[in-house]
CSV table of C-alpha atoms in Angstrom, one decimal:
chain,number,residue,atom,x,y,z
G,1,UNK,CA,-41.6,24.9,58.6
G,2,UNK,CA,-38.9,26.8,57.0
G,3,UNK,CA,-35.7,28.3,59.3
G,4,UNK,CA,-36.2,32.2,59.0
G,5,UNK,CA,-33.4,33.6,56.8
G,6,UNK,CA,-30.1,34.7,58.6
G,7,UNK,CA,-30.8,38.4,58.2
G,8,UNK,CA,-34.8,37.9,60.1
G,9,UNK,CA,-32.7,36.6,62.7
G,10,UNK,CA,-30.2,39.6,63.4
G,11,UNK,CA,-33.2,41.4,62.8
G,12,UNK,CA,-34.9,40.2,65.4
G,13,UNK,CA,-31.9,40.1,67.9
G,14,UNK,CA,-31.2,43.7,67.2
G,15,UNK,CA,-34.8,45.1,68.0
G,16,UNK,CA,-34.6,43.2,71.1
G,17,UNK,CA,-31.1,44.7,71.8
G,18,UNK,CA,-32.4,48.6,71.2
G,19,UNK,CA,-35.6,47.9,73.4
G,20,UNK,CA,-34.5,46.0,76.0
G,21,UNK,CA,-32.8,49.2,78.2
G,22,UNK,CA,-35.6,51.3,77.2
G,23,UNK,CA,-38.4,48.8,78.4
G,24,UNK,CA,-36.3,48.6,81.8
G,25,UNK,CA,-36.2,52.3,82.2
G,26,UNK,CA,-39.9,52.0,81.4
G,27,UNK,CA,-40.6,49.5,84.3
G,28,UNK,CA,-38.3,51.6,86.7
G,29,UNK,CA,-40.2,55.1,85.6
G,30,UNK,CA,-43.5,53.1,86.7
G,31,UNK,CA,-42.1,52.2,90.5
G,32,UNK,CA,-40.7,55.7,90.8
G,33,UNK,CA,-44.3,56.9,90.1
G,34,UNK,CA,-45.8,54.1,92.5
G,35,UNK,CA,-43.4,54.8,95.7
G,36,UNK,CA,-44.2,59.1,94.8
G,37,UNK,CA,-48.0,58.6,94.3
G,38,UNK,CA,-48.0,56.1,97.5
G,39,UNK,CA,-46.0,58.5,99.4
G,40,UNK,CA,-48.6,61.0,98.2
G,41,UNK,CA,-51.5,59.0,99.3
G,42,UNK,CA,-50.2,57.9,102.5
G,43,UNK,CA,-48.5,61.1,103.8
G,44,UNK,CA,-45.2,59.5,104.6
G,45,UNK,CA,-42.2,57.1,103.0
G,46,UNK,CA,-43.9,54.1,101.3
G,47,UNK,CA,-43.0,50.5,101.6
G,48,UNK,CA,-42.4,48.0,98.6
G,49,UNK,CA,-46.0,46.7,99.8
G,50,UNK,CA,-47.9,49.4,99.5
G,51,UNK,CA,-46.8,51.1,96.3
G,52,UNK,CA,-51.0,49.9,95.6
G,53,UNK,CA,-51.6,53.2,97.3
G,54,UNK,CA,-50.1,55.3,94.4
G,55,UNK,CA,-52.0,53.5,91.3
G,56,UNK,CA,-54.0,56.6,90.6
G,57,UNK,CA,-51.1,58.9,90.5
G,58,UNK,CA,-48.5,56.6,88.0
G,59,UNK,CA,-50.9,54.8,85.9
G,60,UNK,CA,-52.6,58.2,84.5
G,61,UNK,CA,-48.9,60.1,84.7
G,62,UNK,CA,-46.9,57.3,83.0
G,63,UNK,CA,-49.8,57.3,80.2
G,64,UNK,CA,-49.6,60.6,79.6
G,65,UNK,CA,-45.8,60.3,79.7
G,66,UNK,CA,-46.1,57.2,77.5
G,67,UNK,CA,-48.3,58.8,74.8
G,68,UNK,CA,-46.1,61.8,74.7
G,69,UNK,CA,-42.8,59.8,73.7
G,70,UNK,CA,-44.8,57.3,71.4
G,71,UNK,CA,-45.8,60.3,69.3
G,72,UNK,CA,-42.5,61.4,68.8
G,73,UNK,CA,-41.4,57.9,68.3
G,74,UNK,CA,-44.4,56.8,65.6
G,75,UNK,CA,-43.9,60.5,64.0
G,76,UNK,CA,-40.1,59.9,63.3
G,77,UNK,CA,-40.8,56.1,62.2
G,78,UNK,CA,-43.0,57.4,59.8
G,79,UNK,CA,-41.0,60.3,58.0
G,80,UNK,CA,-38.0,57.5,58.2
G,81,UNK,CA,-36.0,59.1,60.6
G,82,UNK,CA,-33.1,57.2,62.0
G,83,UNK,CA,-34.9,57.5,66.3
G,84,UNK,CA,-34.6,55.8,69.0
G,85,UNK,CA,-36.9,54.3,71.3
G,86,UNK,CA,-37.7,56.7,74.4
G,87,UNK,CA,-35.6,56.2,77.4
G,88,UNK,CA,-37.6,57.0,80.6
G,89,UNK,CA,-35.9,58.7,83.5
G,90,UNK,CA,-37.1,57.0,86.8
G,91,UNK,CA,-36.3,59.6,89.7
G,92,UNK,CA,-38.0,58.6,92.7
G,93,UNK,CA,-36.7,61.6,94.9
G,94,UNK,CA,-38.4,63.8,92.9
G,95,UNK,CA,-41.5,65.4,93.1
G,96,UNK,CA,-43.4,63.3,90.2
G,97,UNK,CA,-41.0,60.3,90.5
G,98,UNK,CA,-39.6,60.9,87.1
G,99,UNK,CA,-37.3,63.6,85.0
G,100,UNK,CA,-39.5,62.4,82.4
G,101,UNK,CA,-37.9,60.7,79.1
G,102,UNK,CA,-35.7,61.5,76.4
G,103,UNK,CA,-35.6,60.3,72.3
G,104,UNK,CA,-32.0,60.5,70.7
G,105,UNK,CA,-32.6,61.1,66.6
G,106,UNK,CA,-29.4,59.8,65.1
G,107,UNK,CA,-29.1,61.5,62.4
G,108,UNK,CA,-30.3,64.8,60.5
G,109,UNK,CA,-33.9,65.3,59.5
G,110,UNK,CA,-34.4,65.6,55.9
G,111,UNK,CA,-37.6,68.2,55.8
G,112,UNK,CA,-39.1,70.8,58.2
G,113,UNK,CA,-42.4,68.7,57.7
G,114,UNK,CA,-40.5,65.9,59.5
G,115,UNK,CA,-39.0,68.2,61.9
G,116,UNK,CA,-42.5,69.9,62.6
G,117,UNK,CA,-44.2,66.2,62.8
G,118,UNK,CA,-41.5,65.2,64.9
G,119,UNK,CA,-41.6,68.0,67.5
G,120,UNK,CA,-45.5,68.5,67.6
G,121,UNK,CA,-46.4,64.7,67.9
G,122,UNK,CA,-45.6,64.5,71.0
G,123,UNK,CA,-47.0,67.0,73.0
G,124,UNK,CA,-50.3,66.5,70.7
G,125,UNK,CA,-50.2,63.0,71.8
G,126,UNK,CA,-49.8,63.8,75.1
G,127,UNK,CA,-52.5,66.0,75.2
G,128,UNK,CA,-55.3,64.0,73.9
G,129,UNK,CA,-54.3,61.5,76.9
G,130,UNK,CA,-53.9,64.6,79.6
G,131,UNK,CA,-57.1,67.0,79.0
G,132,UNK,CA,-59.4,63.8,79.8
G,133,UNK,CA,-57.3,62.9,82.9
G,134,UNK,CA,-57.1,66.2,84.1
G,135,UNK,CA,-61.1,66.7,83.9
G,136,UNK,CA,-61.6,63.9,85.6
G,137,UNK,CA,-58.8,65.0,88.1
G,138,UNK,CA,-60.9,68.0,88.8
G,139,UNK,CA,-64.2,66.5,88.4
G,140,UNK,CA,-63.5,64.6,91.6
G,141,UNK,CA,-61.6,66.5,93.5
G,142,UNK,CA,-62.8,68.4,96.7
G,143,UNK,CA,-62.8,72.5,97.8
G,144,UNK,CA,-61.0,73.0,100.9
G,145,UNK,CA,-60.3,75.9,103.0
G,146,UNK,CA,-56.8,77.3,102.5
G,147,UNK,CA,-54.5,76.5,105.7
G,148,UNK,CA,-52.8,79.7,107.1
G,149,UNK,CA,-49.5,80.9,105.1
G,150,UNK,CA,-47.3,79.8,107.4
G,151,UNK,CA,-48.1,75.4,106.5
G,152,UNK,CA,-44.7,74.9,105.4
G,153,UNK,CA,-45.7,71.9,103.5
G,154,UNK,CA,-48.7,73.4,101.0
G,155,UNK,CA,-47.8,73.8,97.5
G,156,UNK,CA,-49.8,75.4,95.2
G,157,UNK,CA,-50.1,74.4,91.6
G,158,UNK,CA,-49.9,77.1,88.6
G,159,UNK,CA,-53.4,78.3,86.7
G,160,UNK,CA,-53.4,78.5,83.1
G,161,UNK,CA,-56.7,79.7,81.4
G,162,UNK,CA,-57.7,76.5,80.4
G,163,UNK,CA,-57.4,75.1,84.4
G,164,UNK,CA,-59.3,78.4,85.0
G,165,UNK,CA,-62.2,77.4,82.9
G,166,UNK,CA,-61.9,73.9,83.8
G,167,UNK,CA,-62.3,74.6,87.4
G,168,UNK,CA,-65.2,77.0,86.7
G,169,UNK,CA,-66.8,74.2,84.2
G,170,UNK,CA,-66.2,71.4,87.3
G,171,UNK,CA,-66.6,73.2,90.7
G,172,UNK,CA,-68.2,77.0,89.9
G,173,UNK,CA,-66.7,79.9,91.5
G,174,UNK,CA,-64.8,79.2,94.1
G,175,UNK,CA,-65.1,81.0,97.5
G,176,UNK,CA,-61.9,83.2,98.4
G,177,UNK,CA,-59.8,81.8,100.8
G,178,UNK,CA,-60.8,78.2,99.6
G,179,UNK,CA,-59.2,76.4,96.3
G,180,UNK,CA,-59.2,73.0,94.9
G,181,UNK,CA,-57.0,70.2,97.0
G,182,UNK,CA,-56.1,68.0,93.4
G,183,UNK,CA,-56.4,64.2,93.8
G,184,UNK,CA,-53.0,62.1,92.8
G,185,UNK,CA,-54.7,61.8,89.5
G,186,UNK,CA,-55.9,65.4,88.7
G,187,UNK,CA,-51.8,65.9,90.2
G,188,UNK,CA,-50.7,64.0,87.4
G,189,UNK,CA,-53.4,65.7,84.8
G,190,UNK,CA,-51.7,69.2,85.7
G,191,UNK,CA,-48.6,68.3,85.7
């Protein structure tokens, strides 16, 4: 067997090199989504041993995540734009365990067709990975009764029309004083 030629080998070395931070920041942005989903399913502070508990929170919210940065990434890799890889921002004191991710482009981009590609891979990507999680979210998540006003601790999430016709599609009308108490995974759908 032949010895790969000296430039395969830099090659090589330097893809390593420029994903080796950003797979880190990858695995990081996962356990910030386990120990907030956990938290979420357990009602308190989770433990290193139970970050099982908040499976169905990160794994749907760090593919959505995922698919939105990949889209970016694959769209400027195809219109030859000099991109990075994403970084991922792991936050675990935050509410969804991450500040999401950022792409650095390293140059200028030489068309608006690359610039529009660019921009709208992303959240198309995204979204084909989000609508599904999100009905499902709804799908099985349960009516409750409204606590009184004065629960410090209930948050309620923004409607858009589409969430409006989802939740009429999914659970009919729904009786006033009463809305829908979202699952970790139909959390990470809306969000």
């Amino acid at each position: 067997m032949s010895e790969p030629a000296p430039d395969e080998g830099a090659k090589e070395r330097s893809v390593v090199r420029e994903w080796a931070v950003p797979a880190a920041l990858f695995v990081l942005t996962f356990l910030s989504m386990l120990w907030v989903g956990a938290a979420m399913t357990l009602g308190e502070t989770a433990e290193l041993h139970e970050l099982h508990h908040g499976v169905s929170f990160a794994v749907p919210l760090m593919a959505i995540l995922f698919a939105h940065e990949m889209g970016h990434y694959v769209a400027g890799v195809l219109h030859r734009v000099d991109i990075s890889p994403p970084y991922f921002i792991p936050m675990p004191i935050t509410f969804l365990g991450t500040l999401g991710a950022v792409i650095r482009m390293r140059g200028a981009i030489r068309s608006r067709n690359a610039l529009l590609d660019v921009g709208a891979a992303g959240p198309l990507a995204g979204m084909a990975v989000a609508i599904p999680v999100l009905c499902y979210g709804i799908a099985t998540s349960p009516i409750e009764v409204l606590p009184p006003r004065t629960d410090a601790s209930l948050i309620l999430e923004g409607h858009s029309i589409f969430y409006e016709v989802l939740l009429a599609a999914f659970h009919g009308t729904i009786p006033a004083g009463s809305d829908i108490s979202l699952t970790p995974t139909a959390l990470a759908g809306w969000a």
